[in-house]
Amino acid sequence: MRARLPQEYQNKGAANMNQMIKQAQKMQDDIAEVQAKLEETDFTVSAGGGMIELTMTGGKKLKSVKLNPDCIDKDSPEDLEDIIIAGVNAILEKVDEESAKEMEKVTGGINMPGLF
């Protein structure tokens, strides 16, 4: 004995599959659009109590680093190194958070590993 779908569901698999493909293609186009927009967006953070300001694109290309002259101490280069590390980590985190937020709008929260 074979199970059968109710009459209203029969022969609709192809139509549903085509609709799903269209939705996936639209999502792919939307994702590409968001990625392009993020590439052009600049993000800026300040770290180390205002000792450093970094600007990076959404594509994670560092555009500028501004140092407060007060953080430059030739007798203590480790302090400057720590400030730079803190700043880079902060700007990367900001770009990642903003990218994830924008992608979630497009994907509806669907996790797509490797997408962004």
mmCIF file of C-alpha atoms in Angstrom:
data_model
loop_
_atom_site.group_PDB
_atom_site.id
_atom_site.type_symbol
_atom_site.label_atom_id
_atom_site.label_comp_id
_atom_site.label_asym_id
_atom_site.label_seq_id
_atom_site.Cartn_x
_atom_site.Cartn_y
_atom_site.Cartn_z
ATOM 1 C CA MET A 1 0.000 0.000 0.000
ATOM 2 C CA ARG A 2 1.415 3.398 -0.982
ATOM 3 C CA ALA A 3 0.678 6.595 0.822
ATOM 4 C CA ARG A 4 -0.666 9.387 -1.346
ATOM 5 C CA LEU A 5 -0.721 13.098 -0.894
ATOM 6 C CA PRO A 6 -4.127 14.759 -0.811
ATOM 7 C CA GLN A 7 -5.265 15.839 -4.275
ATOM 8 C CA GLU A 8 -4.545 19.530 -3.673
ATOM 9 C CA TYR A 9 -0.851 18.728 -3.036
ATOM 10 C CA GLN A 10 -0.256 16.425 -5.993
ATOM 11 C CA ASN A 11 1.868 17.653 -8.922
ATOM 12 C CA LYS A 12 2.873 20.826 -7.114
ATOM 13 C CA GLY A 13 6.428 19.773 -6.245
ATOM 14 C CA ALA A 14 7.951 21.396 -9.334
ATOM 15 C CA ALA A 15 6.128 24.668 -8.735
ATOM 16 C CA ASN A 16 7.254 24.730 -5.108
ATOM 17 C CA MET A 17 10.836 23.895 -6.142
ATOM 18 C CA ASN A 18 10.847 26.695 -8.722
ATOM 19 C CA GLN A 19 9.538 29.129 -6.113
ATOM 20 C CA MET A 20 12.252 28.042 -3.668
ATOM 21 C CA ILE A 21 14.922 28.498 -6.353
ATOM 22 C CA LYS A 22 13.626 31.992 -7.130
ATOM 23 C CA GLN A 23 13.681 32.889 -3.432
ATOM 24 C CA ALA A 24 17.234 31.549 -3.072
ATOM 25 C CA GLN A 25 18.375 33.537 -6.115
ATOM 26 C CA LYS A 26 16.782 36.705 -4.727
ATOM 27 C CA MET A 27 18.479 36.121 -1.383
ATOM 28 C CA GLN A 28 21.795 35.604 -3.172
ATOM 29 C CA ASP A 29 21.330 38.894 -5.056
ATOM 30 C CA ASP A 30 20.386 40.678 -1.823
ATOM 31 C CA ILE A 31 23.444 39.271 -0.048
ATOM 32 C CA ALA A 32 25.729 40.451 -2.856
ATOM 33 C CA GLU A 33 24.149 43.911 -2.632
ATOM 34 C CA VAL A 34 24.680 44.080 1.140
ATOM 35 C CA GLN A 35 28.272 42.890 0.786
ATOM 36 C CA ALA A 36 28.979 45.573 -1.820
ATOM 37 C CA LYS A 37 27.410 48.211 0.420
ATOM 38 C CA LEU A 38 29.502 47.058 3.385
ATOM 39 C CA GLU A 39 32.676 47.184 1.255
ATOM 40 C CA GLU A 40 32.015 50.880 0.668
ATOM 41 C CA THR A 41 31.108 51.667 4.280
ATOM 42 C CA ASP A 42 33.728 53.078 6.633
ATOM 43 C CA PHE A 43 33.723 52.174 10.322
ATOM 44 C CA THR A 44 35.612 54.173 12.932
ATOM 45 C CA VAL A 45 36.472 53.322 16.522
ATOM 46 C CA SER A 46 38.466 54.952 19.247
ATOM 47 C CA ALA A 47 40.459 52.882 21.732
ATOM 48 C CA GLY A 48 42.873 53.302 24.597
ATOM 49 C CA GLY A 49 40.865 56.107 26.129
ATOM 50 C CA GLY A 50 40.988 58.104 22.900
ATOM 51 C CA MET A 51 44.685 57.491 22.294
ATOM 52 C CA ILE A 52 44.050 55.838 18.927
ATOM 53 C CA GLU A 53 41.366 56.154 16.257
ATOM 54 C CA LEU A 54 41.078 53.638 13.447
ATOM 55 C CA THR A 55 38.978 53.654 10.292
ATOM 56 C CA MET A 56 38.326 50.462 8.334
ATOM 57 C CA THR A 57 36.047 49.498 5.471
ATOM 58 C CA GLY A 58 33.433 46.795 5.785
ATOM 59 C CA GLY A 59 35.776 44.718 3.625
ATOM 60 C CA LYS A 60 38.297 44.871 6.477
ATOM 61 C CA LYS A 61 40.769 47.165 4.757
ATOM 62 C CA LEU A 62 42.386 49.536 7.233
ATOM 63 C CA LYS A 63 42.129 53.085 5.904
ATOM 64 C CA SER A 64 43.611 55.214 8.664
ATOM 65 C CA VAL A 65 45.239 55.158 12.059
ATOM 66 C CA LYS A 66 45.388 58.342 14.115
ATOM 67 C CA LEU A 67 47.523 58.384 17.225
ATOM 68 C CA ASN A 68 47.281 60.887 20.029
ATOM 69 C CA PRO A 69 50.836 62.231 20.473
ATOM 70 C CA ASP A 70 50.525 61.613 24.213
ATOM 71 C CA CYS A 71 50.578 57.839 23.628
ATOM 72 C CA ILE A 72 53.980 57.937 21.963
ATOM 73 C CA ASP A 73 56.609 57.314 24.607
ATOM 74 C CA LYS A 74 59.967 56.143 23.289
ATOM 75 C CA ASP A 75 60.763 54.660 26.707
ATOM 76 C CA SER A 76 57.638 52.501 26.722
ATOM 77 C CA PRO A 77 56.857 51.181 23.214
ATOM 78 C CA GLU A 78 54.840 48.337 24.760
ATOM 79 C CA ASP A 79 52.107 50.776 25.758
ATOM 80 C CA LEU A 80 51.726 51.949 22.152
ATOM 81 C CA GLU A 81 51.738 48.351 20.933
ATOM 82 C CA ASP A 82 48.943 47.473 23.374
ATOM 83 C CA ILE A 83 46.890 50.480 22.269
ATOM 84 C CA ILE A 84 47.261 49.525 18.610
ATOM 85 C CA ILE A 85 46.262 45.914 19.305
ATOM 86 C CA ALA A 86 43.219 47.060 21.282
ATOM 87 C CA GLY A 87 42.213 49.415 18.482
ATOM 88 C CA VAL A 88 42.567 46.837 15.715
ATOM 89 C CA ASN A 89 40.608 44.272 17.712
ATOM 90 C CA ALA A 90 37.869 46.830 18.421
ATOM 91 C CA ILE A 91 37.486 47.868 14.784
ATOM 92 C CA LEU A 92 37.424 44.246 13.576
ATOM 93 C CA GLU A 93 34.744 43.416 16.133
ATOM 94 C CA LYS A 94 32.675 46.413 15.059
ATOM 95 C CA VAL A 95 32.912 45.483 11.367
ATOM 96 C CA ASP A 96 31.985 41.849 12.129
ATOM 97 C CA GLU A 97 29.004 42.866 14.273
ATOM 98 C CA GLU A 98 27.687 45.318 11.697
ATOM 99 C CA SER A 99 28.179 42.822 8.861
ATOM 100 C CA ALA A 100 26.332 40.118 10.794
ATOM 101 C CA LYS A 101 23.486 42.516 11.589
ATOM 102 C CA GLU A 102 23.100 43.552 7.944
ATOM 103 C CA MET A 103 23.275 39.952 6.702
ATOM 104 C CA GLU A 104 20.681 38.846 9.251
ATOM 105 C CA LYS A 105 18.264 41.346 7.721
ATOM 106 C CA VAL A 106 18.692 39.629 4.353
ATOM 107 C CA THR A 107 18.843 36.003 5.467
ATOM 108 C CA GLY A 108 16.224 36.222 8.194
ATOM 109 C CA GLY A 109 18.671 34.803 10.709
ATOM 110 C CA ILE A 110 19.482 31.686 8.694
ATOM 111 C CA ASN A 111 23.038 30.652 9.528
ATOM 112 C CA MET A 112 25.087 30.365 6.323
ATOM 113 C CA PRO A 113 28.637 29.332 7.265
ATOM 114 C CA GLY A 114 31.362 30.949 5.222
ATOM 115 C CA LEU A 115 29.053 33.591 3.807
ATOM 116 C CA PHE A 116 30.406 36.516 5.785
#
